[in-house]
mmCIF file of C-alpha atoms in Angstrom:
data_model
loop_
_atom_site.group_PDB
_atom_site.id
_atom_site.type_symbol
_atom_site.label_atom_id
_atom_site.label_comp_id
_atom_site.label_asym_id
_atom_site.label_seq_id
_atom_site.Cartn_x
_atom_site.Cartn_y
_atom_site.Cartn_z
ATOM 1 C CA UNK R 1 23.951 3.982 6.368
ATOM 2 C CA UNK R 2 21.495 2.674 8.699
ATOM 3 C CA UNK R 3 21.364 -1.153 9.465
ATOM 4 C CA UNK R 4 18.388 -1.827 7.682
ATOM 5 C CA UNK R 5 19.564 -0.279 4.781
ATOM 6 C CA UNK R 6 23.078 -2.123 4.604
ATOM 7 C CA UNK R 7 21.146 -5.344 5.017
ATOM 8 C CA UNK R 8 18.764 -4.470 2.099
ATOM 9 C CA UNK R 9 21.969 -3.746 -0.045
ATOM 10 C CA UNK R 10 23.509 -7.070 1.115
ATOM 11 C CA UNK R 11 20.059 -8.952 -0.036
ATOM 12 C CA UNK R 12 20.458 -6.868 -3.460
ATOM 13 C CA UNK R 13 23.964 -7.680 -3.669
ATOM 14 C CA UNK R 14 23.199 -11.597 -3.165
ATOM 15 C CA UNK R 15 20.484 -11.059 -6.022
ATOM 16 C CA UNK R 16 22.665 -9.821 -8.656
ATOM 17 C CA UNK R 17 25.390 -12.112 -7.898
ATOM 18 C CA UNK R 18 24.197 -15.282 -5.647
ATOM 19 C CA UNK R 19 27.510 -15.045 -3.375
ATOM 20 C CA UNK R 20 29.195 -11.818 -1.154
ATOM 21 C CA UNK R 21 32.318 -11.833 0.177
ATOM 22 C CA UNK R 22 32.728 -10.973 4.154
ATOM 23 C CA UNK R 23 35.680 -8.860 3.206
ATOM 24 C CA UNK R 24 34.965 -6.968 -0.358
ATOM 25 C CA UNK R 25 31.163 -5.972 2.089
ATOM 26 C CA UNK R 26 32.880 -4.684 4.965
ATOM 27 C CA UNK R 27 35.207 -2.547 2.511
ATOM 28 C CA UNK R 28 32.052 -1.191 0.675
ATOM 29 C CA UNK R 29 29.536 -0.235 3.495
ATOM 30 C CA UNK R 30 33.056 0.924 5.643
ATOM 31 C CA UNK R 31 32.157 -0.918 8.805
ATOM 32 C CA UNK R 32 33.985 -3.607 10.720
ATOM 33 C CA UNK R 33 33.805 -7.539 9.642
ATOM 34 C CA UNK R 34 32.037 -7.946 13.216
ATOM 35 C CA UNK R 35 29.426 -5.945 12.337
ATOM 36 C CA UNK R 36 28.929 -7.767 8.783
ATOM 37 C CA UNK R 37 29.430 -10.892 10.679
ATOM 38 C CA UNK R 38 26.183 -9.913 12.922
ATOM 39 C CA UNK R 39 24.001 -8.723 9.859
ATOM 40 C CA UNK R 40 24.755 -12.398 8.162
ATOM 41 C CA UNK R 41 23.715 -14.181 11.281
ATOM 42 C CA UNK R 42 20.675 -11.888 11.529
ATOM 43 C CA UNK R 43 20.060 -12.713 7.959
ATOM 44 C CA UNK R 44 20.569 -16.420 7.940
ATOM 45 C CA UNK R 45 17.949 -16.865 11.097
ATOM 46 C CA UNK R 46 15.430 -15.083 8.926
ATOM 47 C CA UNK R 47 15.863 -17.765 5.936
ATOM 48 C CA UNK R 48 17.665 -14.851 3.507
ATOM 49 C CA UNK R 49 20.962 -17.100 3.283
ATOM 50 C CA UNK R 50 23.525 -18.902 4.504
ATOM 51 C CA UNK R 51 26.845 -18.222 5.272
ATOM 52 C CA UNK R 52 29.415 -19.940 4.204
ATOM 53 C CA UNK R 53 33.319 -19.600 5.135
ATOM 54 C CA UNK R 54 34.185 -15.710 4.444
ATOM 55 C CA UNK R 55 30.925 -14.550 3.514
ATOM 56 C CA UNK R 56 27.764 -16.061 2.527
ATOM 57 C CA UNK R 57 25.433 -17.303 -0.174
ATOM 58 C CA UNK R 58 21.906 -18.678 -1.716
ATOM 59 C CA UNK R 59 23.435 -21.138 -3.461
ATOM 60 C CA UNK R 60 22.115 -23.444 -1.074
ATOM 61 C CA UNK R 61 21.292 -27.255 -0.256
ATOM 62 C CA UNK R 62 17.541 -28.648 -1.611
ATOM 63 C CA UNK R 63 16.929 -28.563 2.284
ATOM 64 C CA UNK R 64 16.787 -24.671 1.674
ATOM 65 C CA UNK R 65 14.120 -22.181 0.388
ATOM 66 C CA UNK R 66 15.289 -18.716 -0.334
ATOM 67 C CA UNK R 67 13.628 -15.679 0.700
ATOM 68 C CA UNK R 68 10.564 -14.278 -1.004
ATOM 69 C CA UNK R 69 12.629 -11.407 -2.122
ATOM 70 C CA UNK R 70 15.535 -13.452 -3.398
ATOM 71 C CA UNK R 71 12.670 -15.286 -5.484
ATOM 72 C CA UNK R 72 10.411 -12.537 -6.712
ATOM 73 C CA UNK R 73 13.440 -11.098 -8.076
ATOM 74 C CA UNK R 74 14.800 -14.269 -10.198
ATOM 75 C CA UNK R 75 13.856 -15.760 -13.637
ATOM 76 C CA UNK R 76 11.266 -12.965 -14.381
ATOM 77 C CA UNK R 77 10.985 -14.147 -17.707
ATOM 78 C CA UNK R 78 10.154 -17.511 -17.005
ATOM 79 C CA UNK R 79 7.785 -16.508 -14.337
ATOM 80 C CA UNK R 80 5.882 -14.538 -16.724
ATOM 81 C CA UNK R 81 5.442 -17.623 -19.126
ATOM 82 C CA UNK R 82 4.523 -19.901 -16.676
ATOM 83 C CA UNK R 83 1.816 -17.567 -15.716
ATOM 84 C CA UNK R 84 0.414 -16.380 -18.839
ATOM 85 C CA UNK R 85 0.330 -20.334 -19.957
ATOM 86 C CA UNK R 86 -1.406 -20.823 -16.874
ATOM 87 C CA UNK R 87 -4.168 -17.969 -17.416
ATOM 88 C CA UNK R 88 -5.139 -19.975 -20.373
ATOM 89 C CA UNK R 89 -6.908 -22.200 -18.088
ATOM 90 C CA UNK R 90 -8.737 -19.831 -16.688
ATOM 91 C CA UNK R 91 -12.489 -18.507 -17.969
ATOM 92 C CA UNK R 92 -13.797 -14.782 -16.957
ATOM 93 C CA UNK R 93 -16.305 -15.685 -13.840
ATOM 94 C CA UNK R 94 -14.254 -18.725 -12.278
ATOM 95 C CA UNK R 95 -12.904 -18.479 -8.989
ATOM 96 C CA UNK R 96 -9.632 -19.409 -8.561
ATOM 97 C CA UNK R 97 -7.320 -20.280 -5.904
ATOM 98 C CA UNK R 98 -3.434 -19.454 -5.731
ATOM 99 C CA UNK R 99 -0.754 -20.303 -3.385
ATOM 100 C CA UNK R 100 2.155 -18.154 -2.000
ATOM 101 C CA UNK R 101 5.592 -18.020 -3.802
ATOM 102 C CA UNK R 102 7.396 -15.520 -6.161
ATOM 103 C CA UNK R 103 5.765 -17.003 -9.269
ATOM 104 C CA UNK R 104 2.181 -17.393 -8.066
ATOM 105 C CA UNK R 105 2.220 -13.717 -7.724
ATOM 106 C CA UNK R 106 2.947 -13.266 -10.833
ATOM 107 C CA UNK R 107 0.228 -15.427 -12.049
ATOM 108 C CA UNK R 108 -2.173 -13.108 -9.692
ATOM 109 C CA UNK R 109 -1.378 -10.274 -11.448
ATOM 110 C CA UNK R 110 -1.846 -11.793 -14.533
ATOM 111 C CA UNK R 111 -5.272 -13.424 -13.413
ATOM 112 C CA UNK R 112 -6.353 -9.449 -12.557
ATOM 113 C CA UNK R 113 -6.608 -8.984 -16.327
ATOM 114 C CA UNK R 114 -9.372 -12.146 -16.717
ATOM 115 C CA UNK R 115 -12.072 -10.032 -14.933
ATOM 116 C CA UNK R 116 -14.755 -10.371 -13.915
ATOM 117 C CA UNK R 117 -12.706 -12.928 -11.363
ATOM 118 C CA UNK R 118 -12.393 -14.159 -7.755
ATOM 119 C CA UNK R 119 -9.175 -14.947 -6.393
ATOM 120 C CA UNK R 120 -8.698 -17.088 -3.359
ATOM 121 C CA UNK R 121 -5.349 -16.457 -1.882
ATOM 122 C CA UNK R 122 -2.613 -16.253 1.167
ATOM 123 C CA UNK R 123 0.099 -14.729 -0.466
ATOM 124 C CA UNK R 124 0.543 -10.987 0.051
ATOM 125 C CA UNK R 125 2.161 -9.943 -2.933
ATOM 126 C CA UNK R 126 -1.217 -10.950 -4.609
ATOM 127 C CA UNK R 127 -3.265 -9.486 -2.090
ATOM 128 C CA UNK R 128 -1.660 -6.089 -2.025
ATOM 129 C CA UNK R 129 -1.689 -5.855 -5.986
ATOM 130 C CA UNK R 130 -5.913 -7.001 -6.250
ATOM 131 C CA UNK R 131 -7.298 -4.757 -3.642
ATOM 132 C CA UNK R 132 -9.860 -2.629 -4.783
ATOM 133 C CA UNK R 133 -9.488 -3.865 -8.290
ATOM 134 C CA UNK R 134 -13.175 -3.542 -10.169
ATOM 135 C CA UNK R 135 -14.120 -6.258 -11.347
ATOM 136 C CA UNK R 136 -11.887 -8.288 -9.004
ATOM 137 C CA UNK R 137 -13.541 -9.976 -5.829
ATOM 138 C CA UNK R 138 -10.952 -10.927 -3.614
ATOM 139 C CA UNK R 139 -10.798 -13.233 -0.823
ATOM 140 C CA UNK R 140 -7.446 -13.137 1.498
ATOM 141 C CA UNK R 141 -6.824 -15.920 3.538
ATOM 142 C CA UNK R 142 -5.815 -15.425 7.193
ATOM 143 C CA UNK R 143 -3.574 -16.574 9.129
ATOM 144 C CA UNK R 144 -0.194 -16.502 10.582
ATOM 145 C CA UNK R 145 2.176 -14.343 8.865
ATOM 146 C CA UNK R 146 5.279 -15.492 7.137
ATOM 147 C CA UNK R 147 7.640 -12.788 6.007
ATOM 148 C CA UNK R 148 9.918 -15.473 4.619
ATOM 149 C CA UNK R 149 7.355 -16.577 2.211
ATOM 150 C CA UNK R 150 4.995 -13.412 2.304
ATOM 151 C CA UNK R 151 1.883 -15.769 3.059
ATOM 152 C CA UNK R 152 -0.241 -16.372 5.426
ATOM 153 C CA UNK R 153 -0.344 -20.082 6.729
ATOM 154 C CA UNK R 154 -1.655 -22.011 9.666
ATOM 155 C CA UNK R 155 -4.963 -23.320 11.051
ATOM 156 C CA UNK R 156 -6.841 -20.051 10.294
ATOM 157 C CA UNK R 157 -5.871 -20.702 6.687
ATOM 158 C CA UNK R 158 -6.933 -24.111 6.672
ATOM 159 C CA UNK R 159 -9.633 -23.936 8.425
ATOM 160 C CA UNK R 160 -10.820 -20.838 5.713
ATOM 161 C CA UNK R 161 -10.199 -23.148 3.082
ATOM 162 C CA UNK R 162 -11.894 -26.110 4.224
ATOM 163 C CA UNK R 163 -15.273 -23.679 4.068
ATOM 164 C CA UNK R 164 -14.267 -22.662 0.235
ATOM 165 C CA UNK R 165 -14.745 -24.078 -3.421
ATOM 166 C CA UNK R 166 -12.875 -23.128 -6.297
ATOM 167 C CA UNK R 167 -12.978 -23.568 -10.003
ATOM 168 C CA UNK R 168 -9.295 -24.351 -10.341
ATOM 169 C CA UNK R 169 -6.141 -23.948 -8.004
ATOM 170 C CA UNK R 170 -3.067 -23.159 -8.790
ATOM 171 C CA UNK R 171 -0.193 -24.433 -6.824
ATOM 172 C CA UNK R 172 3.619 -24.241 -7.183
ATOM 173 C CA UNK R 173 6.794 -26.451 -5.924
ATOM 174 C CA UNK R 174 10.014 -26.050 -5.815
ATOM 175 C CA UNK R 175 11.226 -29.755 -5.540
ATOM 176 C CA UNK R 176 10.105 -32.500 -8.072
ATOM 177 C CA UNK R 177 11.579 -36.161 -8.303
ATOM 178 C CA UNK R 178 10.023 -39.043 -10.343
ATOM 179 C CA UNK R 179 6.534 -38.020 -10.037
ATOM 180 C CA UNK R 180 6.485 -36.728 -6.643
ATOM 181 C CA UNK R 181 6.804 -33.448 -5.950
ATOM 182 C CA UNK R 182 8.251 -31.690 -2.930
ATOM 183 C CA UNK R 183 8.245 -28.411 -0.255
ATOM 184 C CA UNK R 184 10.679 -28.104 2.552
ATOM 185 C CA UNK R 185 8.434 -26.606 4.842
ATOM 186 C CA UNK R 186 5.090 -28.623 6.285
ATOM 187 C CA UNK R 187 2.749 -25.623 7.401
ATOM 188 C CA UNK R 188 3.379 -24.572 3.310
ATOM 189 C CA UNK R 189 2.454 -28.477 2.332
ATOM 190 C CA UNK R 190 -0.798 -28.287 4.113
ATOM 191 C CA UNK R 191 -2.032 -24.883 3.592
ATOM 192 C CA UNK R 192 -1.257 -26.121 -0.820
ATOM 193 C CA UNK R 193 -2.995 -29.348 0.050
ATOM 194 C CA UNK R 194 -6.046 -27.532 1.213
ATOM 195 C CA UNK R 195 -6.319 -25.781 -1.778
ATOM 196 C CA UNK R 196 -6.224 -28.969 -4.143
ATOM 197 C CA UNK R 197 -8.827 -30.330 -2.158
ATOM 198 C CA UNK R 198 -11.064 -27.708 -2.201
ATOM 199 C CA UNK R 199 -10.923 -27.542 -6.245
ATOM 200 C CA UNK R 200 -12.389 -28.866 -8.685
ATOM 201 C CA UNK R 201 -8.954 -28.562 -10.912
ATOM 202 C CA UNK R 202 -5.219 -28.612 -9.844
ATOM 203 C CA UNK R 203 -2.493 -27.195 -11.463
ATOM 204 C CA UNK R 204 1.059 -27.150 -10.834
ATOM 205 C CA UNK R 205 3.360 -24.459 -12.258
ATOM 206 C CA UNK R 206 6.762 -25.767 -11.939
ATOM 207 C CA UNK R 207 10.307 -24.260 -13.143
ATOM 208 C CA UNK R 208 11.875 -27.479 -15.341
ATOM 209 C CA UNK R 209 15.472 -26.550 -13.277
ATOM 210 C CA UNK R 210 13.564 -27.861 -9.888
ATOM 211 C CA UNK R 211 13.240 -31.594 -11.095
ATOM 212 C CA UNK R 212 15.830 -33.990 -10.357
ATOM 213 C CA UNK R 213 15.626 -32.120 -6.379
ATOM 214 C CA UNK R 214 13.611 -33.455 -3.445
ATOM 215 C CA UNK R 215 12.844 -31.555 -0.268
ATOM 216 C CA UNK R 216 11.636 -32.288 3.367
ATOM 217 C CA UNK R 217 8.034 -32.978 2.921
ATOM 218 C CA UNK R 218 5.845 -34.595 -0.089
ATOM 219 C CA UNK R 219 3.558 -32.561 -1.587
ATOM 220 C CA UNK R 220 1.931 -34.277 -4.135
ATOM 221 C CA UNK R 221 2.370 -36.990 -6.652
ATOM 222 C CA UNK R 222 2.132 -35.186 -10.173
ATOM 223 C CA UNK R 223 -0.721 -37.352 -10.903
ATOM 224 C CA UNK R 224 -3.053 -35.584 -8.351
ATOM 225 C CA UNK R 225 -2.910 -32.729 -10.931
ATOM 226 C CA UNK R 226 -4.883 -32.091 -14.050
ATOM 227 C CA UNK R 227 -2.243 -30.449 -15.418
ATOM 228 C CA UNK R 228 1.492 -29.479 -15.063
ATOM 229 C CA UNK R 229 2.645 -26.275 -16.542
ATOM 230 C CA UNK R 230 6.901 -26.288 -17.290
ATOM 231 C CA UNK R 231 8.863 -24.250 -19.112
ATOM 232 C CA UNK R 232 10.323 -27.598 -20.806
ATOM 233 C CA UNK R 233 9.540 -31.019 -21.444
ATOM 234 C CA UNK R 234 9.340 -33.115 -18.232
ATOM 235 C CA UNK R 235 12.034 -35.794 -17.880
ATOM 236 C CA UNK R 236 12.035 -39.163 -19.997
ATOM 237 C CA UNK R 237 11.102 -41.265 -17.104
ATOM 238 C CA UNK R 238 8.218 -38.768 -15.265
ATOM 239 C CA UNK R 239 6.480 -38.316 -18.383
ATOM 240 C CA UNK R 240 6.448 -41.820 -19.057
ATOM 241 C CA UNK R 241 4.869 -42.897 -15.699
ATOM 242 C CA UNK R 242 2.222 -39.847 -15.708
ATOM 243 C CA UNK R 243 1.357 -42.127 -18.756
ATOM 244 C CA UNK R 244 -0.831 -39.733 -19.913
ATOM 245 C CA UNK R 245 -3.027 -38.989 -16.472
ATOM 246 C CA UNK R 246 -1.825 -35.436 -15.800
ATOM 247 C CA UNK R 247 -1.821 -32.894 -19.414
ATOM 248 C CA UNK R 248 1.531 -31.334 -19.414
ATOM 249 C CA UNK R 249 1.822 -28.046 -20.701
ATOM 250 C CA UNK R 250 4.791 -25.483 -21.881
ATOM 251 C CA UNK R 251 5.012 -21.914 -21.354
ATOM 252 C CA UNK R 252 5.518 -21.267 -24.930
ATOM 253 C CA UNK R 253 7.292 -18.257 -24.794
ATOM 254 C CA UNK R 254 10.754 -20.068 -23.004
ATOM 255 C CA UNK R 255 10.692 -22.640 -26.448
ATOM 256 C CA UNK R 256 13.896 -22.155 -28.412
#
């Protein structure tokens, strides 16, 4: 097996089960715990994970965003709620704008259905799947590439944005606290705070199990949205200081 290919099968291991072992690896692809030893610390500088004594993990620290194909691959379900709750808000003829991340992508697709459309955007995944789409007019943001987040980021983006207007944006986090919420990495921050100011509407899609975390960098205070889109009920004590500024809304399809 070629290197690339063991380290794919490492990333799909970590997907299915969120921890490897250095040993029970080194058995199964029949090399030498140096050589797994080398693919982890490969892995962990790109962002994929983080080793951990005798083997690794993505059960990380809030300090810590997993890689775009950890994410893509996790919670499809709720994903998919999220983002069909979230095409509700959106009219055939507006132009909308959508940030990077695993769930925004699958919001694009979703949006591809609501044509005639225009989709401002810097995440590939969303970009690769609305090319060429008829009825579809898409507008890819520049930039520097990420492969960690499968975006493009950066003055270039910014700058792109700042010459935009959009109907509605739709932006995602994966920190919230009190009514803040939060991204661990600043180029992401301003390249999502370019889009809410260049909206008329803001959105934020959030995943109910990313409250109670904080990360690096503010993003925005829940209140800068119209709306919030969860797949539960916010906490107590955010809902009760949005005090009714921000319309919360949830994904129906994850209510038991």
């Amino acid at each position: 097996m070629k290197r690339e290919e063991r380290r794919q099968e490492i990333i799909n291991l970590l997907v299915e089960s969120r921890a490897v072992e250095l040993d029970d690896i080194a058995a199964r692809f029949g090399v030498s715990k140096m050589t797994i030893h080398r693919d982890l610390d490969d892995l962990e500088r790109a962002g994929v994970l983080r080793k951990v004594r005798g083997g690794a993990t993505i059960d990380a620290g809030t300090r810590f965003e997993s890689d775009f194909r950890f994410r893509e691959l996790q919670e499809a379900d709720v994903k998919r709620a999220l983002a069909e709750t979230a095409a509700e808000l959106v009219e055939q003829g507006m132009t909308v704008m959508i940030n990077d991340g695993s769930m925004a992508a699958v919001l694009g697709e979703v949006l591809c259905e609501k044509k005639p459309i225009t989709i401002i955007t810097n995440n590939a995944a969303i970009m690769e799947r609305a090319k060429g789409l008829s009825g579809v007019t898409l507008i890819g943001l520049g930039g520097v590439f990420s492969a960690k987040f499968n975006a493009y980021f950066g003055i270039v983006t910014e700058e792109a944005l700042s010459r935009l207007r959009a109907d509605i944006a739709f932006v995602s986090a994966p920190a919230a606290s009190g009514r803040l919420s939060y991204h661990m990495d600043e180029a992401v921050v301003r390249t999502k705070r370019a889009m809410m100011a260049a909206s008329r509407q803001k959105c934020l899609l959030i995943n109910s199990r990313r409250f109670g975390h904080t990360a690096l960098h503010v993003l925005a205070d829940l209140a800068e949205f119209d709306t919030v889109i969860s797949d539960k009920p916010l906490p107590h004590d955010t809902a009760a200081d949005l005090g009714g500024r921000t319309t919360v809304r949830i994904a129906r399809e994850t209510l038991s």
